[in-house]
Coordinates of C-alpha atoms in Angstrom, one line a residue:
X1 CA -17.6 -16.8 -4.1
X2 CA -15.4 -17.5 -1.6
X3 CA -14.2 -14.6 1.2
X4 CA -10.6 -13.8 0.4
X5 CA -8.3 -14.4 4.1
X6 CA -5.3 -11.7 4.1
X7 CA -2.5 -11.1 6.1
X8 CA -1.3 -7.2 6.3
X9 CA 2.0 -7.4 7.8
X10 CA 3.1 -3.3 8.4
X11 CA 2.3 0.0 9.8
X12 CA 0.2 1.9 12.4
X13 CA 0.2 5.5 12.7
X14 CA -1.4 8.5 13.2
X15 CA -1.4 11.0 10.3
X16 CA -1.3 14.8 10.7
X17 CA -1.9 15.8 7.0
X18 CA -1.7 19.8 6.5
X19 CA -3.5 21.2 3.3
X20 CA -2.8 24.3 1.0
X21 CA 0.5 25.7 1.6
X22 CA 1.2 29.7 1.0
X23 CA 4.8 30.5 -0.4
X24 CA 6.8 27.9 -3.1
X25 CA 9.3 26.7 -0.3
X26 CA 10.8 26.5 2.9
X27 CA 13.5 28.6 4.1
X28 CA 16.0 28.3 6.7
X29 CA 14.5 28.7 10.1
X30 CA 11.2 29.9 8.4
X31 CA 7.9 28.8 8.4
X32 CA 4.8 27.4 5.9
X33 CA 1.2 28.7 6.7
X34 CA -1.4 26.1 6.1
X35 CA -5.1 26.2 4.9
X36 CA -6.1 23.6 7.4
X37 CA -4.8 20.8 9.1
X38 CA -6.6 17.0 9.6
X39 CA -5.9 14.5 11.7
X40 CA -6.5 10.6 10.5
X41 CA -5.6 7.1 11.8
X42 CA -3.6 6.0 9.0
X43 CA -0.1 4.1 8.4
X44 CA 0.8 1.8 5.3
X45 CA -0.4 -1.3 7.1
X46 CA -3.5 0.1 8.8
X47 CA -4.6 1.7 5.3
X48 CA -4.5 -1.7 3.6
X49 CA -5.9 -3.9 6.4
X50 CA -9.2 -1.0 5.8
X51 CA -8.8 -1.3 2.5
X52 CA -9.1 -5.3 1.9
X53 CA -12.2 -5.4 4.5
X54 CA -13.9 -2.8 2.6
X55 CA -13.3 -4.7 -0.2
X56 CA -14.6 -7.9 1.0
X57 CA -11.7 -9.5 3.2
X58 CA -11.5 -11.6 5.9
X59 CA -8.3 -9.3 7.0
X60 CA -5.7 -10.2 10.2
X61 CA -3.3 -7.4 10.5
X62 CA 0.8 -7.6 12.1
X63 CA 1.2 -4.5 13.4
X64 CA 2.1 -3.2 16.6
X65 CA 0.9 0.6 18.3
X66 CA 2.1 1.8 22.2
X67 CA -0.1 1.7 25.1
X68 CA -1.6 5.8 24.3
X69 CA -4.3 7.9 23.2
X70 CA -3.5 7.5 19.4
X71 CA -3.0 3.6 19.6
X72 CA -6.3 2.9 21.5
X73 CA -8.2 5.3 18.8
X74 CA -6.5 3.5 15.9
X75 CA -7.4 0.1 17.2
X76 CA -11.0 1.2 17.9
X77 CA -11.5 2.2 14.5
X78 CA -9.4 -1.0 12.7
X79 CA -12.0 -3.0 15.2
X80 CA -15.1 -1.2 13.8
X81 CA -14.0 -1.9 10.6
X82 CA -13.4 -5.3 11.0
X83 CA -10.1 -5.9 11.1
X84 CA -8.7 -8.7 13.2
X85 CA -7.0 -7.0 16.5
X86 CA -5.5 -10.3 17.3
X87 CA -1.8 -9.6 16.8
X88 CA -1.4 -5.8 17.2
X89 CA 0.1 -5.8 20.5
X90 CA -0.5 -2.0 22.8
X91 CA 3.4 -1.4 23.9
X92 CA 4.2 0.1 27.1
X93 CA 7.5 1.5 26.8
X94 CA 7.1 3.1 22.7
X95 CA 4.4 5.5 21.4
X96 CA 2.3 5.0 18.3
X97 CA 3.8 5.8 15.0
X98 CA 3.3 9.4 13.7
X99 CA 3.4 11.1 10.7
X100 CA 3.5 14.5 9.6
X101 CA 2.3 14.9 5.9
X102 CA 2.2 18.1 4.2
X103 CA -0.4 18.1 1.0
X104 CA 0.7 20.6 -1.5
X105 CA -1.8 22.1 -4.1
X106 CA -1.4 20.0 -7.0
X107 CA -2.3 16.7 -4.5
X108 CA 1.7 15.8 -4.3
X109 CA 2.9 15.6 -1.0
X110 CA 5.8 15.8 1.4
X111 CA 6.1 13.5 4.2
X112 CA 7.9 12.7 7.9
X113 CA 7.4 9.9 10.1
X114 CA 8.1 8.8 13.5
X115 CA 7.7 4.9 13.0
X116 CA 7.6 4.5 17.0
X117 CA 6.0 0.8 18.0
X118 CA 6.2 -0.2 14.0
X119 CA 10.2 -0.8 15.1
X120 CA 8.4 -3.3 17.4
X121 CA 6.9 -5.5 14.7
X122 CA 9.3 -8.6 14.7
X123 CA 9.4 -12.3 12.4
X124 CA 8.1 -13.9 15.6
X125 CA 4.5 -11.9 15.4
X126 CA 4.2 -12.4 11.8
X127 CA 5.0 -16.2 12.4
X128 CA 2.3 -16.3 15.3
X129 CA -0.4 -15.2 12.5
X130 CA 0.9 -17.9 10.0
X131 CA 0.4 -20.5 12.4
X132 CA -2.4 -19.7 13.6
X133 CA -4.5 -19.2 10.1
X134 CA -4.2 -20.3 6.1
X135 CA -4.2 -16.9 4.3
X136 CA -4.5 -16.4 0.4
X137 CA -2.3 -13.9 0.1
X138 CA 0.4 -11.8 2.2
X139 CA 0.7 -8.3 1.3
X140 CA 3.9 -6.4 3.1
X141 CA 5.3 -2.3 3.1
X142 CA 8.3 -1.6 4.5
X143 CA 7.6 0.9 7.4
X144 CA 9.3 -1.8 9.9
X145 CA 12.3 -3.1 10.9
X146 CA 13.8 -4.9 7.0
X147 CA 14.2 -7.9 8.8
X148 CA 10.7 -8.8 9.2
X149 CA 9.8 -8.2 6.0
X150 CA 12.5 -10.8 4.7
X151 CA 11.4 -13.1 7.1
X152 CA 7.9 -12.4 6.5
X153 CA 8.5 -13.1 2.9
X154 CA 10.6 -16.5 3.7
X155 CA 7.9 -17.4 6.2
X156 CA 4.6 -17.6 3.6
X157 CA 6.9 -18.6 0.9
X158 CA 7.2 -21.7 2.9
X159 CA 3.5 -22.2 3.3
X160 CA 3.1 -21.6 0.0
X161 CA 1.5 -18.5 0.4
X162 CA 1.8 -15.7 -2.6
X163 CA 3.5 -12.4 -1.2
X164 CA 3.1 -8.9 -3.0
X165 CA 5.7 -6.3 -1.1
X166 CA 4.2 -2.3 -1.6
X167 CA 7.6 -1.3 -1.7
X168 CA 7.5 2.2 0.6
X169 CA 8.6 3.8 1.9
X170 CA 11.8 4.7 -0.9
X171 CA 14.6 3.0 0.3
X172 CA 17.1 0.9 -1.5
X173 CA 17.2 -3.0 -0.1
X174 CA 18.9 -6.2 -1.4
X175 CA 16.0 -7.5 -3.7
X176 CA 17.6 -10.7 -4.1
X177 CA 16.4 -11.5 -0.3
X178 CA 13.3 -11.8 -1.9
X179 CA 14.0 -14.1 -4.6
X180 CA 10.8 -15.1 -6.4
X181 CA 8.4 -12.9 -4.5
X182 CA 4.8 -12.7 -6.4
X183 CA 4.9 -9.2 -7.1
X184 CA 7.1 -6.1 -6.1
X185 CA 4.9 -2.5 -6.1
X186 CA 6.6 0.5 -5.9
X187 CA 5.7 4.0 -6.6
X188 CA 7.4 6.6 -8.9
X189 CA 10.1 7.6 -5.9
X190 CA 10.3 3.9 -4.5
X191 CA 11.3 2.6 -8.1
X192 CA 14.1 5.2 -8.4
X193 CA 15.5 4.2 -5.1
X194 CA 15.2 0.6 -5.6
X195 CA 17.0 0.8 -9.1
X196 CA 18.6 3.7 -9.8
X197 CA 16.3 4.9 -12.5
X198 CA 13.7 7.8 -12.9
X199 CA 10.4 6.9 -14.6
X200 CA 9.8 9.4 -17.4
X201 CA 8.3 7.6 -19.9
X202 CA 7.4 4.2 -21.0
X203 CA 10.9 3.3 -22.1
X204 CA 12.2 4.0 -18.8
X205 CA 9.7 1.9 -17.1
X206 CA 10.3 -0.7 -19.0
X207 CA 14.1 -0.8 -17.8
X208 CA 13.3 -0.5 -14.4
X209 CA 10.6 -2.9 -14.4
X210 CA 13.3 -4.9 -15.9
X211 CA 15.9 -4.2 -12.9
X212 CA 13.4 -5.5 -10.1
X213 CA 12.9 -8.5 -12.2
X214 CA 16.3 -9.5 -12.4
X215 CA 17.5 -8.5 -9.4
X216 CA 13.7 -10.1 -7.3
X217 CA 13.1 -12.9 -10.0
X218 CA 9.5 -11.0 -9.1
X219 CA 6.4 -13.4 -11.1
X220 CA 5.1 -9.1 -11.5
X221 CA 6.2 -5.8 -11.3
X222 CA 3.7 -3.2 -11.2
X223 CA 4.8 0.1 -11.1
X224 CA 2.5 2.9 -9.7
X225 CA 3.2 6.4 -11.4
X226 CA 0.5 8.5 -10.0
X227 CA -1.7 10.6 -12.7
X228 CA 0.6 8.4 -15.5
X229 CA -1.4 5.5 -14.4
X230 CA 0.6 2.0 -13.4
X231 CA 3.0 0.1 -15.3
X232 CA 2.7 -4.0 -15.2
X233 CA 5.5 -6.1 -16.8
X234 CA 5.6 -10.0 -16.5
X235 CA 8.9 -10.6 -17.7
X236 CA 7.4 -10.8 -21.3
X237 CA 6.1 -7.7 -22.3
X238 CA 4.9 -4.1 -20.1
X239 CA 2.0 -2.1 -21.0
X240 CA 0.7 1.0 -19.2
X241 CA -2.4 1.3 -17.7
X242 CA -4.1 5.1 -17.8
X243 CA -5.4 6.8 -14.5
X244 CA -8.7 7.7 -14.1
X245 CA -9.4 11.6 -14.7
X246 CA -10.2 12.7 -11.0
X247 CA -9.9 16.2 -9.6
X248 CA -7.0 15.3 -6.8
X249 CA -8.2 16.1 -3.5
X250 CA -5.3 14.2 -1.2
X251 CA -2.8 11.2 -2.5
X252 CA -2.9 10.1 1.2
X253 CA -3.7 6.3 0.6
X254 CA -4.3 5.8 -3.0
X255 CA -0.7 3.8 -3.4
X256 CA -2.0 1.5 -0.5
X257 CA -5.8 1.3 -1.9
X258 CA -4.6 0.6 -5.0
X259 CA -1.8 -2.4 -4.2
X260 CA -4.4 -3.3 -1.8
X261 CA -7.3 -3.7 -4.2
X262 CA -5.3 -5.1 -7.0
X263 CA -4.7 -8.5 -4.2
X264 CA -8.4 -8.4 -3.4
X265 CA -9.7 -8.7 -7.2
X266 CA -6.8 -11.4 -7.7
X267 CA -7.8 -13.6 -4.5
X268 CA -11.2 -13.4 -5.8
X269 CA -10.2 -14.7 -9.4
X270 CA -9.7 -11.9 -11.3
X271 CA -7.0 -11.9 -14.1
X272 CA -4.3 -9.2 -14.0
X273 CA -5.9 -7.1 -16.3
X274 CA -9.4 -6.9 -14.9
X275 CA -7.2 -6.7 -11.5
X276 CA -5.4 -3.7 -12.4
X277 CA -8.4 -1.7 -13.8
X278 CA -10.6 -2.8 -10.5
X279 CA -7.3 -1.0 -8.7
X280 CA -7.2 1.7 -10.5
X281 CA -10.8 3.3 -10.1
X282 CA -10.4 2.3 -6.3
X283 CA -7.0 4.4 -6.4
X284 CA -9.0 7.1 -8.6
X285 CA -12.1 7.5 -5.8
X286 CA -9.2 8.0 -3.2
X287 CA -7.5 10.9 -4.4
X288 CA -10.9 12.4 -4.7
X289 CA -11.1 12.9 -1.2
X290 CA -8.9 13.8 1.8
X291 CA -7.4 11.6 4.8
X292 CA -6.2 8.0 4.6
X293 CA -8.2 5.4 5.9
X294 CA -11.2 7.9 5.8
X295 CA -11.1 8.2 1.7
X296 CA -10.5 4.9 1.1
X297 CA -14.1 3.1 -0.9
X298 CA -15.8 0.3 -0.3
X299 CA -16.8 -2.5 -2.8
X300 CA -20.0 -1.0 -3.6
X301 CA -19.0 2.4 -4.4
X302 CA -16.1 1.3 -6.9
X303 CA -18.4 -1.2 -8.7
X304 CA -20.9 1.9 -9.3
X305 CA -18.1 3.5 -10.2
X306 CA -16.9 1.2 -13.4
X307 CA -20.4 0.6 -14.0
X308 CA -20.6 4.2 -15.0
X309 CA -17.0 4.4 -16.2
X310 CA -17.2 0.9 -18.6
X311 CA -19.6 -1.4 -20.0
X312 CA -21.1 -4.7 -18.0
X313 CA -18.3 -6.0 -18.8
X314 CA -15.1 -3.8 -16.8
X315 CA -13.8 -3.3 -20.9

């Protein structure tokens, strides 16, 4: 079989994550006490550049981190994990990206971000990748100036090059800049701020699916709602695929091991339905643990996994 080559164009940061809240809320110049607090190289892009080498990958990653203490640790650890460092400049006059995530009880999370040298990532760095290698596939976030990613998306499109955009983090953009795109994959809040509707049930899936469709001419649209599973839709018919029955640990990750894996198992031949499932236990083992890059599985692990889960056969 032949080694997938990806491009991750996106994010770098470093992720405070603080566990187990005490009190419902925060007040007005009040304070939450935490169980515990970890600290993680993590970042959309980062995440899946991990991801699709654990997975297999021959993986070159866009990103960009400042010339500091949390830059040279994340791009010590992307190196030992075989990422290609070639165009993730160390910025002199920015610091690293930072985020501060706060992991309530029931795995859900609330989360702020300094995006820092990701503002730096421009069309001319993503451009300087393109030319430089022939990827399979392109697989985009949004934690970077909108710009690149529309000129990211115009630049494989004419190379011929299939694009999936993870749609985080939840902003509303002009989908018709990415007219035809492969796939668009946003989460339960990313979907409601891309179209205006609130996944509840199948129904309204279905509609929104519908929405990024229209409005993206999107090949797919898979929707990723969490415990609910995912919703795929091809412009023909949606169906709902379950999530696996995991204790959740941390949700740091799972969105970007699961879009992340889905492009892996489709590089390497997989239909979309075999795709999704492979995803899905991969999402599934990530929730099971805590951090970001540190709970995402390799190969091995998740084929053990369905082995135990469904027959020979992934059915």
């Amino acid at each position: 079989m032949k080694q997938p080559k990806v491009l991750i164009v996106g994010s770098i940061n470093m992720d405070m994550i603080f566990y187990g809240p005490h009190g419902d809320e925060m007040k007005p110049n009040g304070c939450l006490n935490f169980d515990s607090v970890g600290y993680y190289c993590g970042g959309k892009g980062a995440n899946q550049a991990v991801a699709a080498a654990r997975l297999g990958a021959e993986v070159y990653l866009v990103s960009a981190v400042g010339n500091d203490a949390n830059g040279a640790r994340i791009q010590e650890l992307l190196h030992s994990g075989n990422v290609h460092l070639d165009f993730i400049p160390a910025l002199d006059d920015v610091q690293t990206g930072l985020s501060g995530i706060f992991m309530m009880r029931d795995g859900s999370y609330v989360g702020t971000n300094v995006r820092g040298a990701n503002d730096s990532i421009t069309p001319e760095m993503v451009e300087r990748a393109l030319d430089a290698e022939a990827f399979d596939m392109v697989l985009m976030q949004m934690e970077m100036p909108l710009e690149t990613v529309y000129r990211t998306y115009e630049l494989a499109t004419e190379r011929k090059i299939p694009v999936i955009l993870d749609a985080g983090p939840a902003m509303k953009i002009p989908l018709e800049r990415l007219d035809g795109i492969f796939m668009v994959s946003p989460n339960e809040a990313e979907t409601e701020a891309l179209t205006g509707i609130e996944v509840k049930n199948e129904e309204t899936a279905q509609k929104a699916a519908e929405y990024i469709r229209e409005h993206a001419r999107a090949e797919y649209v898979l929707l990723k709602l969490g415990g609910k599973g995912s919703y795929f839709y091809d412009g023909k018919a949606g169906r709902i695929f379950p999530a696996c029955k995991v204790d959740f640990v941390d949700t740091t990750g799972a969105g970007d091991t699961f879009t992340t894996a889905l492009m892996i198992r489709l590089c390497n031949g997989d239909d979309m339905e075999k795709a999704i499932r492979y995803a899905t236990v991969a999402a599934g083992i990530c929730v099971s643990r805590r951090g970001g890059i540190s709970s995402i599985p390799d190969r091995e692990e998740i084929e053990l996994q369905i082995k135990n889960m469904y027959d020979e056969k992934g059915e």
